[in-house]
Coordinates of C-alpha atoms in Angstrom, one line a residue:
X24 CA -39.3 -50.8 4.6
X25 CA -39.0 -50.7 9.1
X26 CA -42.5 -51.6 10.3
X27 CA -44.7 -50.6 13.4
X28 CA -43.9 -51.8 16.8
X29 CA -47.4 -54.0 16.5
X30 CA -46.1 -55.8 13.0
X31 CA -42.6 -56.7 15.7
X32 CA -42.6 -60.7 17.2
X33 CA -43.6 -59.4 20.7
X34 CA -41.0 -61.4 22.6
X35 CA -38.7 -60.0 20.3
X36 CA -38.4 -56.4 22.0
X37 CA -39.8 -55.3 25.4
X38 CA -39.8 -50.4 25.8
X39 CA -40.2 -48.9 29.3
X40 CA -41.1 -45.6 29.5
X41 CA -39.3 -44.4 32.3
X42 CA -39.4 -40.3 33.6
X43 CA -36.6 -38.5 33.2
X44 CA -36.9 -37.9 37.5
X45 CA -36.5 -41.3 38.1
X46 CA -33.3 -42.1 35.9
X47 CA -30.6 -43.3 38.7
X48 CA -27.6 -40.5 39.3
X49 CA -25.2 -42.8 38.1
X50 CA -26.4 -43.2 35.3
X51 CA -26.4 -39.2 35.2
X52 CA -23.7 -39.1 36.0
X53 CA -22.0 -41.2 33.4
X54 CA -23.9 -40.0 30.5
X55 CA -22.2 -36.4 31.8
X56 CA -24.2 -34.6 33.4
X57 CA -23.8 -30.9 33.8
X58 CA -20.2 -31.0 31.4
X59 CA -19.7 -28.6 28.9
X60 CA -21.7 -25.4 31.6
X61 CA -19.0 -23.0 31.7
X62 CA -19.8 -22.8 28.1
X63 CA -23.3 -22.0 26.8
X64 CA -22.1 -22.4 23.7
X65 CA -20.9 -25.9 22.9
X66 CA -22.8 -28.7 21.6
X67 CA -24.6 -30.0 24.3
X68 CA -25.1 -33.9 24.6
X69 CA -28.1 -35.2 25.1
X70 CA -27.7 -36.3 28.8
X71 CA -26.8 -33.2 30.2
X72 CA -29.8 -32.6 32.0
X73 CA -30.3 -35.8 33.5
X74 CA -31.8 -38.0 29.6
X75 CA -30.6 -42.0 29.2
X76 CA -27.8 -41.2 26.5
X77 CA -30.3 -43.4 23.6
X78 CA -30.7 -42.8 20.7
X79 CA -34.6 -40.8 21.2
X80 CA -35.6 -38.3 20.3
X81 CA -39.0 -36.3 19.6
X82 CA -38.9 -34.7 16.4
X83 CA -40.7 -31.0 15.6
X84 CA -43.5 -33.2 14.7
X85 CA -44.3 -34.8 17.4
X86 CA -42.8 -38.6 16.5
X87 CA -41.4 -40.3 19.3
X88 CA -37.8 -42.1 17.1
X89 CA -35.3 -44.7 18.8
X90 CA -32.4 -46.6 16.8
X91 CA -31.8 -49.6 17.9
X92 CA -29.2 -52.0 15.5
X93 CA -30.4 -50.2 12.6
X94 CA -34.1 -50.5 13.2
X95 CA -36.5 -48.3 13.4
X96 CA -39.2 -48.0 15.7
X97 CA -41.8 -45.5 16.8
X98 CA -44.7 -43.8 18.4
X99 CA -47.0 -40.9 18.4
X100 CA -46.3 -39.0 21.5
X101 CA -47.2 -35.3 21.7
X102 CA -45.5 -32.7 20.7
X103 CA -42.0 -31.5 23.1
X104 CA -42.3 -34.6 25.3
X105 CA -38.6 -35.5 27.0
X106 CA -38.1 -39.0 26.3
X107 CA -35.6 -41.6 26.9
X108 CA -35.4 -45.4 26.8
X109 CA -34.0 -48.0 28.6
X110 CA -34.4 -51.8 28.0
X111 CA -33.3 -55.3 29.4
X112 CA -30.2 -56.2 28.6
X113 CA -30.4 -59.8 28.5
X114 CA -33.3 -59.0 25.6
X115 CA -31.4 -56.1 23.6
X116 CA -28.0 -55.3 24.9
X117 CA -26.2 -52.4 26.4
X118 CA -26.7 -49.1 24.0
X119 CA -24.3 -47.2 22.3
X120 CA -23.5 -44.0 24.1
X121 CA -23.8 -40.8 21.9
X122 CA -21.0 -39.7 21.0
X123 CA -19.5 -36.4 22.0
X124 CA -18.7 -34.2 19.5
X125 CA -15.4 -32.9 18.8
X126 CA -15.0 -28.6 18.6
X127 CA -14.1 -29.0 14.7
X128 CA -17.4 -30.8 14.9
X129 CA -19.3 -28.3 16.6
X130 CA -18.1 -25.3 14.3
X131 CA -19.1 -27.6 10.9
X132 CA -22.7 -27.8 12.8
X133 CA -22.7 -24.6 13.6
X134 CA -21.7 -23.0 10.4
X135 CA -24.3 -25.2 7.9
X136 CA -27.0 -23.9 10.8
X137 CA -26.0 -20.3 10.2
X138 CA -26.1 -21.0 6.3
X139 CA -29.0 -22.3 6.0
X140 CA -30.8 -19.7 8.7
X141 CA -29.6 -16.9 6.1
X142 CA -31.4 -19.4 3.3
X143 CA -34.3 -18.6 5.6
X144 CA -34.9 -22.9 6.1
X145 CA -35.4 -22.0 9.7
X146 CA -37.2 -25.6 10.5
X147 CA -34.5 -27.6 9.2
X148 CA -31.6 -25.6 11.4
X149 CA -33.6 -26.2 14.3
X150 CA -33.8 -29.8 14.0
X151 CA -30.3 -29.4 13.0
X152 CA -29.8 -28.1 17.0
X153 CA -32.5 -30.1 18.2
X154 CA -30.6 -33.2 16.8
X155 CA -26.3 -32.7 17.3
X156 CA -27.1 -30.8 20.8
X157 CA -25.4 -28.2 19.8
X158 CA -26.6 -24.4 19.5
X159 CA -26.5 -22.1 17.3
X160 CA -25.4 -19.5 19.0
X161 CA -25.4 -18.0 22.7
X162 CA -29.6 -17.5 24.8
X163 CA -28.5 -13.8 24.8
X164 CA -26.4 -13.4 21.5
X165 CA -30.0 -14.6 19.9
X166 CA -32.0 -12.2 22.1
X167 CA -29.4 -8.8 20.9
X168 CA -30.3 -10.0 17.1
X169 CA -33.8 -9.3 17.0
X170 CA -33.9 -6.0 19.1
X171 CA -31.3 -4.9 16.8
X172 CA -32.9 -5.9 13.8
X173 CA -36.9 -5.1 15.0
X174 CA -35.7 -1.8 16.0
X175 CA -35.7 -1.8 20.0
X176 CA -32.5 0.0 20.7
X177 CA -33.0 0.1 24.5
X178 CA -33.5 -3.8 24.7
X179 CA -30.9 -4.3 22.7
X180 CA -28.7 -1.8 25.2
X181 CA -29.6 -4.2 28.0
X182 CA -28.6 -7.4 26.2
X183 CA -24.9 -5.5 25.5
X184 CA -25.1 -6.0 29.6
X185 CA -25.5 -9.8 29.0
X186 CA -22.5 -10.1 26.6
X187 CA -20.4 -7.7 28.8
X188 CA -19.0 -11.6 30.6
X189 CA -19.0 -13.3 27.0
X190 CA -16.5 -10.6 25.5
X191 CA -12.7 -10.3 25.2
X192 CA -12.5 -6.9 25.4
X193 CA -13.9 -4.4 28.0
X194 CA -14.0 -1.8 25.5
X195 CA -15.5 -3.1 22.9
X196 CA -18.8 -2.4 24.3
X197 CA -18.7 1.1 24.6
X198 CA -18.0 1.1 20.4
X199 CA -20.9 -1.2 20.1
X200 CA -23.0 0.8 22.2
X201 CA -22.3 3.6 19.1
X202 CA -22.9 1.9 17.0
X203 CA -26.3 1.1 18.3
X204 CA -27.0 4.6 19.6
X205 CA -25.7 5.8 15.9
X206 CA -28.6 3.5 14.1
X207 CA -31.3 4.4 16.4
X208 CA -30.1 8.9 15.7
X209 CA -30.0 8.2 12.3
X210 CA -33.5 6.2 11.8
X211 CA -34.6 9.2 14.6
X212 CA -33.6 11.6 11.8
X213 CA -34.9 10.2 9.1
X214 CA -38.0 9.6 10.7
X215 CA -38.3 13.6 11.7
X216 CA -38.9 12.7 15.4
X217 CA -35.8 15.4 16.0
X218 CA -35.9 16.4 19.8
X219 CA -35.2 12.6 19.8
X220 CA -32.5 12.4 18.0
X221 CA -31.5 15.3 19.7
X222 CA -31.6 13.8 23.1
X223 CA -29.9 10.3 21.8
X224 CA -26.8 12.8 20.8
X225 CA -26.5 15.0 23.6
X226 CA -28.1 11.9 25.9
X227 CA -26.3 8.8 25.3
X228 CA -24.2 9.9 22.3
X229 CA -22.0 12.5 24.4
X230 CA -22.0 10.9 27.4
X231 CA -19.6 8.0 26.2
X232 CA -17.1 10.3 25.2
X233 CA -16.1 7.8 22.5
X234 CA -15.5 9.0 18.8
X235 CA -15.8 12.6 19.0
X236 CA -15.3 13.3 15.9
X237 CA -17.7 11.6 14.6
X238 CA -20.5 13.2 16.8
X239 CA -19.6 16.6 15.8
X240 CA -19.8 15.0 12.1
X241 CA -23.6 13.1 13.5
X242 CA -24.7 16.5 14.8
X243 CA -24.4 18.2 11.2
X244 CA -26.7 15.6 10.2
X245 CA -29.7 18.0 12.3
X246 CA -29.6 20.1 9.5
X247 CA -31.1 18.1 7.0
X248 CA -34.5 19.4 5.1
X249 CA -35.9 15.6 3.9
X250 CA -34.7 12.2 4.7
X251 CA -33.5 11.4 1.2
X252 CA -31.3 15.0 1.6
X253 CA -30.0 12.2 5.1
X254 CA -29.2 9.3 3.3
X255 CA -27.5 11.2 0.2
X256 CA -24.7 12.8 3.0
X257 CA -24.7 10.0 5.5
X258 CA -24.5 7.4 2.6
X259 CA -26.3 5.5 4.3
X260 CA -29.3 3.2 2.6
X261 CA -32.0 4.0 5.4
X262 CA -34.0 2.5 7.8
X263 CA -35.2 -1.7 7.1
X264 CA -33.6 -4.7 7.2
X265 CA -31.0 -3.4 4.9
X266 CA -28.9 -1.8 7.4
X267 CA -29.9 -3.2 10.5
X268 CA -27.8 -5.9 8.3
X269 CA -25.2 -4.1 8.2
X270 CA -24.6 -2.8 11.8
X271 CA -25.4 -6.7 12.8
X272 CA -22.4 -7.2 10.6
X273 CA -20.2 -5.2 12.6
X274 CA -21.1 -5.4 16.0
X275 CA -20.6 -9.2 15.2
X276 CA -17.1 -8.1 14.6
X277 CA -16.8 -7.0 18.4
X278 CA -18.4 -10.4 19.7
X279 CA -15.9 -14.0 19.7
X280 CA -16.9 -16.8 17.6
X281 CA -18.0 -18.6 20.7
X282 CA -20.6 -16.3 21.3
X283 CA -21.5 -15.4 17.6
X284 CA -20.7 -16.3 14.2
X285 CA -19.5 -13.6 11.9
X286 CA -21.8 -12.8 9.4
X287 CA -21.3 -15.7 6.7
X288 CA -18.4 -17.4 7.6
X289 CA -19.2 -20.8 6.2
X290 CA -19.0 -18.5 2.2
X291 CA -16.1 -16.7 3.5
X292 CA -13.7 -20.3 3.7
X293 CA -15.9 -21.7 0.6
X294 CA -14.3 -18.4 -0.9
X295 CA -11.4 -18.5 0.5
X296 CA -10.8 -22.1 -0.4
X297 CA -11.8 -21.3 -4.2
X298 CA -9.1 -18.8 -4.2
X299 CA -5.6 -20.7 -2.1
X300 CA -7.1 -23.0 -5.1
X301 CA -6.8 -20.3 -7.8
X302 CA -2.9 -19.3 -6.0
X303 CA -1.8 -22.8 -6.4
X304 CA -2.3 -23.4 -9.9
X305 CA 0.4 -22.5 -11.7
X306 CA -1.6 -21.6 -15.4
X307 CA -4.8 -19.7 -13.7
X308 CA -4.9 -16.4 -16.2
X309 CA -8.2 -14.9 -16.0
X310 CA -9.8 -12.4 -13.8
X311 CA -10.7 -14.1 -10.1
X312 CA -13.9 -14.0 -9.9
X313 CA -14.3 -13.3 -5.9
X314 CA -18.9 -14.6 -6.5
X315 CA -18.5 -18.4 -5.8
X316 CA -21.9 -18.5 -8.2
X317 CA -19.3 -18.4 -10.9
X318 CA -16.9 -21.5 -9.7
X319 CA -18.5 -25.3 -8.5
X320 CA -17.9 -26.2 -5.1
X321 CA -17.9 -30.1 -6.2
X322 CA -14.8 -30.1 -8.1
X323 CA -10.6 -29.0 -7.4
X324 CA -10.1 -25.7 -9.7
X325 CA -7.5 -26.8 -12.3
X326 CA -6.3 -25.1 -15.5
X327 CA -5.6 -26.6 -18.3
X328 CA -2.0 -26.0 -20.7
X329 CA -3.8 -25.4 -23.4
X330 CA -5.5 -22.2 -21.3
X331 CA -2.3 -20.9 -22.2
X332 CA -0.9 -18.6 -24.5
X333 CA 1.8 -21.1 -25.1
X334 CA 0.6 -21.8 -29.4
X335 CA 1.7 -20.3 -31.8
X336 CA -1.2 -18.5 -33.0
X337 CA 1.0 -16.7 -36.4
X338 CA 3.8 -16.1 -37.4
X339 CA 4.9 -12.5 -39.0
X340 CA 7.1 -12.5 -41.3
X341 CA 6.9 -8.9 -42.5
X342 CA 10.3 -8.1 -41.6
X343 CA 13.5 -8.6 -44.1
X344 CA 16.4 -9.2 -40.8
X345 CA 16.8 -9.9 -38.1
X346 CA 13.5 -9.0 -35.1
X347 CA 15.2 -6.9 -32.5
X348 CA 12.2 -6.0 -30.5
X349 CA 8.1 -6.0 -29.6
X350 CA 5.7 -3.8 -27.4
X351 CA 2.4 -3.6 -26.8
X352 CA 0.8 -0.8 -26.7
X353 CA -0.4 0.4 -23.6
X354 CA -4.3 0.1 -24.0
X355 CA -3.3 -3.3 -26.1
X356 CA -5.0 -2.9 -28.9
X357 CA -0.9 -2.7 -30.9
X358 CA 2.4 -4.3 -31.6
X359 CA 5.2 -2.2 -32.3
X360 CA 8.2 -4.4 -34.2
X361 CA 11.4 -3.3 -34.7
X362 CA 13.9 -4.7 -36.7
X363 CA 17.5 -4.6 -37.9
X364 CA 15.9 -3.7 -41.9
X365 CA 15.7 -0.1 -41.0
X366 CA 11.4 -0.2 -39.8
X367 CA 9.4 -0.3 -37.6
X368 CA 5.9 -2.0 -38.5
X369 CA 2.7 -1.0 -36.3
X370 CA 0.5 -3.7 -35.8
X371 CA -3.6 -3.7 -35.2
X372 CA -5.3 -6.3 -32.7
X373 CA -8.6 -7.6 -33.4
X374 CA -10.1 -6.9 -30.6
X375 CA -12.2 -10.5 -31.3
X376 CA -9.5 -13.4 -33.0
X377 CA -7.1 -10.9 -31.1
X378 CA -5.0 -11.3 -35.1
X379 CA -2.9 -8.7 -36.2
X380 CA -2.9 -7.7 -39.0
X381 CA 0.0 -4.5 -40.8
X382 CA -1.4 -1.3 -40.1
X383 CA 1.6 1.1 -40.9
X384 CA 5.2 0.6 -41.3
X385 CA 7.7 3.4 -40.0
X386 CA 11.3 3.6 -42.5
X387 CA 13.8 5.6 -42.3
X388 CA 15.6 4.1 -39.3
X389 CA 19.9 3.6 -40.9
X390 CA 21.2 1.6 -38.2
X391 CA 18.0 -0.8 -37.4
X392 CA 16.1 -0.6 -34.7
X393 CA 16.7 -1.8 -31.3
X394 CA 14.1 -0.6 -28.9
X395 CA 11.0 0.7 -28.7
X396 CA 8.8 2.6 -26.3
X397 CA 5.2 3.8 -26.0
X398 CA 4.0 7.1 -24.8
X399 CA 1.9 6.4 -21.3
X400 CA -1.3 7.6 -23.9
X401 CA 0.0 5.2 -27.1
X402 CA -0.4 9.0 -29.2
X403 CA 4.0 8.9 -29.7
X404 CA 6.2 5.5 -29.8
X405 CA 9.9 5.9 -29.2
X406 CA 12.5 4.6 -31.4
X407 CA 15.4 3.6 -30.9
X408 CA 19.0 2.0 -32.6
X409 CA 22.5 0.3 -31.5
X410 CA 25.4 0.8 -29.9
X411 CA 26.6 3.7 -32.8
X412 CA 22.9 5.2 -33.6
X413 CA 23.8 9.0 -32.2
X414 CA 19.6 9.7 -32.8
X415 CA 15.9 9.2 -31.5
X416 CA 12.9 9.6 -33.5
X417 CA 9.8 9.9 -32.1
X418 CA 6.8 9.2 -33.7
X419 CA 3.0 10.5 -33.8
X420 CA 1.4 7.1 -34.4
X421 CA -2.0 7.9 -35.4
X422 CA -0.9 9.9 -38.5
X423 CA 2.3 8.1 -38.7
X424 CA 4.0 10.9 -39.0
X425 CA 7.9 11.9 -38.0
X426 CA 7.2 14.8 -35.4
X427 CA 11.6 15.1 -33.8
X428 CA 14.4 13.3 -34.9
X429 CA 16.3 14.4 -31.8
X430 CA 20.8 13.8 -32.3
X431 CA 23.0 16.4 -29.2
X432 CA 26.1 14.7 -30.7
X433 CA 27.3 12.4 -33.7
X434 CA 29.7 10.9 -30.9
X435 CA 26.3 9.9 -28.7
X436 CA 25.3 6.3 -28.7
X437 CA 21.3 6.4 -27.4
X438 CA 19.8 2.5 -27.3
X439 CA 17.5 3.4 -24.3
X440 CA 14.6 6.3 -23.3
X441 CA 11.7 5.7 -21.2
X442 CA 8.8 8.0 -20.8
X443 CA 7.8 10.1 -17.6
X444 CA 4.3 9.5 -16.1
X445 CA 3.5 12.9 -17.7
X446 CA 4.0 12.2 -20.8
X447 CA 5.5 15.0 -21.6
X448 CA 9.4 13.9 -21.3
X449 CA 11.0 11.6 -21.5
X450 CA 14.6 10.1 -20.6
X451 CA 17.4 8.8 -22.5
X452 CA 20.7 7.6 -22.9
X453 CA 23.1 5.4 -23.7
X454 CA 27.1 3.7 -22.8
X455 CA 28.9 6.7 -24.4
X456 CA 28.1 8.4 -20.9
X457 CA 25.4 9.9 -22.3
X458 CA 21.9 10.5 -20.3
X459 CA 19.1 13.1 -21.1
X460 CA 15.4 14.5 -20.5
X461 CA 14.1 16.2 -23.1
X462 CA 10.5 17.5 -24.7
X463 CA 8.6 16.4 -26.7
X464 CA 10.3 18.2 -29.4
X465 CA 13.6 16.7 -28.7
X466 CA 14.5 19.8 -26.6
X467 CA 17.4 18.9 -23.5
X468 CA 15.7 19.4 -20.3
X469 CA 19.0 18.1 -18.1
X470 CA 21.5 15.7 -18.6
X471 CA 23.1 13.9 -16.4
X472 CA 27.0 13.6 -16.7
X473 CA 29.4 10.4 -16.4
X474 CA 26.3 7.9 -16.2
X475 CA 27.1 5.0 -19.1
X476 CA 23.1 3.9 -19.5
X477 CA 22.6 0.0 -20.7
X478 CA 18.8 0.6 -19.9
X479 CA 16.3 2.9 -18.0
X480 CA 12.9 3.1 -16.9
X481 CA 11.1 6.1 -15.0
X482 CA 8.9 5.4 -11.8
X483 CA 5.5 6.3 -11.0
X484 CA 6.3 9.1 -8.9
X485 CA 7.4 11.3 -11.9
X486 CA 10.5 12.2 -10.3
X487 CA 13.2 9.3 -9.7
X488 CA 14.6 7.1 -12.8
X489 CA 16.2 4.0 -13.0
X490 CA 19.4 3.1 -14.7
X491 CA 21.6 0.1 -15.2
X492 CA 24.7 0.9 -15.9
X493 CA 28.4 -0.5 -16.7
X494 CA 28.8 -0.8 -12.8
X495 CA 26.7 -4.0 -12.9
X496 CA 24.0 -2.3 -10.9
X497 CA 20.6 0.1 -11.0
X498 CA 20.8 3.1 -9.8
X499 CA 17.8 5.5 -8.7
X500 CA 18.5 9.2 -10.4
X501 CA 16.2 12.3 -9.3
X502 CA 16.0 15.6 -11.7
X503 CA 15.2 18.3 -9.9
X504 CA 17.5 17.7 -6.8
X505 CA 20.4 15.8 -8.6
X506 CA 20.6 13.3 -5.7
X507 CA 21.2 9.5 -6.9
X508 CA 21.4 6.4 -4.4
X509 CA 21.5 2.7 -5.6
X510 CA 19.0 0.0 -5.2
X511 CA 20.7 -2.9 -6.8
X512 CA 24.0 -4.6 -7.2
X513 CA 24.0 -7.8 -9.3
X514 CA 27.3 -9.4 -9.7
X515 CA 27.3 -9.2 -13.4
X516 CA 26.6 -6.8 -16.3
X517 CA 22.3 -6.2 -16.6
X518 CA 21.7 -6.4 -20.4
X519 CA 18.1 -5.1 -19.5
X520 CA 15.7 -4.6 -17.2
X521 CA 11.1 -3.4 -16.7
X522 CA 9.3 -2.6 -13.7
X523 CA 6.1 -4.0 -12.9
X524 CA 2.9 -1.7 -13.1
X525 CA 3.3 -1.4 -9.0
X526 CA 6.7 -0.9 -9.1
X527 CA 8.0 -2.8 -6.7
X528 CA 9.6 -5.6 -8.5
X529 CA 12.2 -5.0 -11.0
X530 CA 13.0 -7.5 -13.6
X531 CA 16.6 -7.8 -14.8
X532 CA 18.1 -10.1 -17.5
X533 CA 21.6 -10.7 -16.3
X534 CA 24.1 -11.7 -18.5
X535 CA 25.5 -15.5 -18.3
X536 CA 22.8 -15.7 -15.1
X537 CA 19.6 -15.0 -16.6
X538 CA 16.6 -13.7 -14.8
X539 CA 16.4 -12.3 -11.6
X540 CA 13.8 -11.4 -10.0
X541 CA 14.3 -7.4 -7.6
X542 CA 12.1 -6.6 -5.5
X543 CA 13.6 -2.3 -5.4
X544 CA 10.9 -1.4 -2.2
X545 CA 13.3 -4.2 0.4
X546 CA 16.4 -3.8 -2.0
X547 CA 16.4 -8.0 -1.8
X548 CA 16.4 -10.7 -4.9
X549 CA 13.3 -12.7 -5.0
X550 CA 14.2 -15.5 -6.7
X551 CA 16.5 -16.5 -9.8
X552 CA 14.6 -18.0 -13.1
X553 CA 16.1 -21.4 -14.4
X554 CA 16.2 -23.0 -17.8
X555 CA 17.0 -19.4 -19.6
X556 CA 20.6 -19.7 -21.7
X557 CA 21.8 -15.6 -21.5
X558 CA 24.9 -14.8 -22.4
X559 CA 26.5 -11.1 -23.5
X560 CA 23.6 -10.8 -26.4
X561 CA 20.5 -8.3 -24.8
X562 CA 17.5 -10.2 -24.1
X563 CA 14.2 -8.8 -23.1
X564 CA 12.3 -10.8 -20.5
X565 CA 8.7 -9.2 -19.6
X566 CA 6.2 -9.3 -16.9
X567 CA 2.4 -10.4 -17.9
X568 CA -0.6 -13.0 -17.1
X569 CA -3.7 -11.0 -15.0
X570 CA -2.3 -9.3 -12.4
X571 CA 1.4 -10.5 -14.0
X572 CA 1.1 -13.5 -12.0
X573 CA 3.5 -15.1 -15.0
X574 CA 7.4 -13.7 -16.4
X575 CA 8.6 -14.6 -19.8
X576 CA 12.1 -14.3 -21.2
X577 CA 13.4 -14.8 -24.5
X578 CA 16.5 -17.0 -25.4
X579 CA 19.8 -17.6 -27.3
X580 CA 18.7 -21.5 -27.1
X581 CA 15.9 -20.3 -29.5
X582 CA 12.7 -20.5 -27.0
X583 CA 10.4 -18.7 -25.0
X584 CA 10.8 -19.4 -21.3
X585 CA 7.8 -18.8 -18.9
X586 CA 7.8 -18.8 -14.9
X587 CA 5.1 -18.8 -12.8
X588 CA 6.1 -16.0 -10.7
X589 CA 6.6 -17.6 -7.8
X590 CA 7.8 -20.7 -9.0
X591 CA 11.8 -21.3 -10.2
X592 CA 11.3 -23.7 -13.0
X593 CA 10.4 -23.0 -15.8
X594 CA 5.9 -23.9 -16.4
X595 CA 6.5 -24.2 -19.8
X596 CA 8.8 -23.8 -22.9
X597 CA 8.1 -22.2 -26.6
X598 CA 9.4 -23.5 -29.5
X599 CA 9.2 -22.8 -33.6
X600 CA 11.7 -20.0 -33.5
X601 CA 14.9 -21.0 -35.2
X602 CA 17.6 -18.5 -33.6
X603 CA 17.8 -16.0 -31.0
X604 CA 15.1 -14.6 -29.3
X605 CA 16.3 -11.2 -28.2
X606 CA 12.8 -9.9 -26.6
X607 CA 9.2 -11.0 -25.6
X608 CA 5.9 -9.0 -24.9
X609 CA 2.7 -9.9 -22.9
X610 CA -0.1 -7.9 -23.8
X611 CA -1.6 -5.6 -20.5
X612 CA -5.0 -6.5 -21.3
X613 CA -5.9 -9.5 -23.3
X614 CA -3.6 -12.1 -21.0
X615 CA -3.7 -14.8 -23.4
X616 CA -1.8 -12.6 -26.6
X617 CA 1.5 -12.9 -26.5
X618 CA 4.0 -11.9 -29.0
X619 CA 8.4 -12.8 -29.0
X620 CA 10.8 -11.2 -31.9
X621 CA 13.4 -13.6 -32.8
X622 CA 17.4 -13.2 -34.9
X623 CA 14.9 -15.5 -37.7
X624 CA 13.6 -12.6 -38.7
X625 CA 9.7 -13.4 -37.6
X626 CA 8.1 -12.2 -35.0
X627 CA 4.8 -15.3 -33.4
X628 CA 2.1 -14.3 -31.6
X629 CA 1.1 -17.0 -29.1
X630 CA -2.0 -17.7 -27.6
X631 CA -4.4 -20.3 -26.4
X632 CA -5.1 -24.0 -28.1
X633 CA -7.1 -23.6 -31.4
X634 CA -10.4 -25.0 -30.9
X635 CA -9.4 -27.5 -33.4
X636 CA -6.1 -27.5 -33.1
X637 CA -4.5 -30.0 -30.7
X638 CA -0.9 -30.5 -31.5
X639 CA 1.7 -28.8 -28.9
X640 CA 4.3 -27.1 -29.3
X641 CA 4.2 -26.0 -25.6
X642 CA 6.5 -28.3 -23.5
X643 CA 5.2 -28.9 -20.0
X644 CA 7.5 -28.2 -17.2
X645 CA 5.1 -27.9 -15.0
X646 CA 6.2 -30.7 -11.6

């Protein structure tokens, strides 16, 4: 522990307390007198006002401390005393000059100070600013903040004149004044001071000639009969600390950060850092929580592959032949699977364990079931067959009854279907040139001649249908005005495609090429995903995971491949199937649940690693 000066040998060190005004001009200049005066917000070295560069200062408790070669000495002085220390070169040696802080160091100190101030640690903030020589914000900004929080509107307006010279945009003053007067006006109204409020409206707000539409709205609030009515109509929380804090947040957006820091700036930076780490995490598959309370800032964000749906949870073996298709319902509670064995099986998803159990079997599809489509409300399920099937079956899922069995001609080939967003119509077609729009009873509403359809998708506008055809393209067809246009052009046959929930991206399985991602709005190829084996089999891929950040596809090499949407290389290869994997479906509600259908006659359900089972059947491809 440090000893008091009286405990030291008198010959070791002597302190001379020298008045500031007796310091030599050379010393003042060498320590940076006058530097930084152009910006009052830059850190102020202790020598800027002629103080010595020795590490000496008066803390809030009035105790002077000085550091020399790591030893601390002190003496009780009056609070607020400004003291400089000099020493003989032969006895002590030259004192180190106080380090001038860099701009980034100043910024960090101010950010910390703002955060501590928000926690109410005012004395700590004062000490931090005193020791660092920094100022949290411009003195005019401090006055302005205090006057706004105290509701002293006239003084706050006067403060704007001082702040004008520090602002980049001269128009900002008018906007800030408008916000101040609006708050003043509303508070008068809440207090029942209608005449004062009217004077603000006519004599102060209107002459600004700014945002006249808003002034008309404000004038209507004069008719409010009481404070509750005013708060309800204005969606304003009323006079008080909260509304004034919100006002300050808006006002601060017009001030340069060198004058007044943006509100909660440190929290904003930390939140951005957390979100960036999550975005870069290839296995992150949960909802992004914007609150910092849900994460630790002491460690980088990392998701384990064991939390990812690449472990076999169940193997469904009820089908007795190749399984051609699988699809989760829109609410995630059911899975429909279609097979060459002529049946559709509906599986119920347990909401707790995520285990699947057989709910009902829909039979009678003589040609087998190669495609399934849930209606928007999951009430109906449409089943299509392979190329030689001319029938389309529309099932009522809750009752298990067949509502419609549609067939326009025995020569038709109805192999694909898509629901209109209204749930009352659907489109269907095939490679023999059929392209129909029908109602729930199978009645033909419209038809488009000569279009050989491979796969279909209804756009959210309810008018446009996307169809891939035998010309290696996807075109948009409008059944209302009978117009069509080219959207995607590939160099090889498009075996299937699906569209993201927001309608912006299309995922294509292209013969001999693999999986391609297209931007439908810009009509550009975004990415080609590597690894999958895709010949001329019809393989269905899917978007999935939280926010549809992932892509999964079957493959002719018996595997399921998963990519992060922005990464061309697979992040996981799922093994277990013994023949071609025809279709993959990701549960739209449960991000950790996925199903795959294969020619080996099974459906595999994939999820995170079992708690006690460390055996992995997922190859990590993360590079």
